[in-house]
């Protein structure tokens, strides 16, 4: 049941992402031929107006099919409903709208969580024996206020600030102990798979305040985006192995199921916010079947001041599709390996 709920929730995230493309295409007068949640054979579909709305078999994404997106005949150049008849700045906005909507949804999920369940406050729950944190004097109950002069409030912000300190030999941490005592500590972290670790687990407490919830939602959205970008950078640079740094749909379904079973609703909202923001940023990668690939082609056309050859576009599309299929198969293999082990 938990896995089914995961894929339903993932479908909703994908639908909101595709809604961004859909709404701006409609705003600019582009005909949307298909709005699909999932890929592959259609499970069910219904045509409303000029658009066919589908749920497809493979629940790992979605797409909108825009009229004329892959090119047009010379006889159709004056057809105003074709995507390629629109100015390139409008095309660019349509491609960007999906990732932007995913980030906005992440923010909305965080705001809903913070207004409903309260704002999380990071506090040290435990300190590992002989860890860098213990040697520096951090104790359970300490609240981490700042890392390297960056203010932190949520556990995610603490993790992001420490994890992004890989170039620092020493990490400066400010903690609050008791009601009033504030302490500054310098910690030499332990590097594990290219990521700094200080040896603490972080618990959370909650306070309710709508104004602070708004600010906190913005800060956590920024921190989540930083986590995703930092993770991609570490993967591409080889600092983190794919086995450690990649999680696919099976792994996410398993994690979501465990969180749902524990009834930790605030963390579940934050998990889905992170997944939505991850979806938005991942789609900006310059791979042809992703929004980022289309943005890259469009940017190149703007620089060249002419359309790219259609044959080149199709080859780029086929290469990107093959790369995504390979990545998905590999990531699912890693997910299954983790479960078996």
mmCIF file of C-alpha atoms in Angstrom, residues 92 94-99 279-298:
data_model
loop_
_atom_site.group_PDB
_atom_site.id
_atom_site.type_symbol
_atom_site.label_atom_id
_atom_site.label_comp_id
_atom_site.label_asym_id
_atom_site.label_seq_id
_atom_site.Cartn_x
_atom_site.Cartn_y
_atom_site.Cartn_z
ATOM 1 C CA UNK A 92 12.124 29.483 -23.259
ATOM 2 C CA UNK A 94 7.400 27.357 -21.556
ATOM 3 C CA UNK A 95 10.413 25.076 -21.010
ATOM 4 C CA UNK A 96 11.392 26.809 -17.746
ATOM 5 C CA UNK A 97 7.857 26.775 -16.340
ATOM 6 C CA UNK A 98 7.922 23.071 -15.404
ATOM 7 C CA UNK A 99 11.056 23.215 -13.221
ATOM 8 C CA UNK A 279 12.577 16.993 -9.863
ATOM 9 C CA UNK A 280 12.753 20.635 -10.893
ATOM 10 C CA UNK A 281 16.546 20.911 -10.726
ATOM 11 C CA UNK A 282 17.200 17.511 -12.334
ATOM 12 C CA UNK A 283 15.058 18.540 -15.298
ATOM 13 C CA UNK A 284 17.399 21.470 -15.915
ATOM 14 C CA UNK A 285 20.284 19.139 -16.799
ATOM 15 C CA UNK A 286 21.269 19.643 -20.472
ATOM 16 C CA UNK A 287 20.025 16.239 -21.642
ATOM 17 C CA UNK A 288 17.811 16.354 -24.714
ATOM 18 C CA UNK A 289 14.697 14.634 -23.340
ATOM 19 C CA UNK A 290 14.743 16.888 -20.265
ATOM 20 C CA UNK A 291 13.714 20.536 -20.090
ATOM 21 C CA UNK A 292 17.369 21.502 -19.722
ATOM 22 C CA UNK A 293 18.219 19.888 -23.048
ATOM 23 C CA UNK A 294 15.491 21.853 -24.808
ATOM 24 C CA UNK A 295 16.670 25.029 -23.067
ATOM 25 C CA UNK A 296 20.257 24.326 -24.193
ATOM 26 C CA UNK A 297 19.179 23.868 -27.829
ATOM 27 C CA UNK A 298 17.021 26.987 -27.716
#
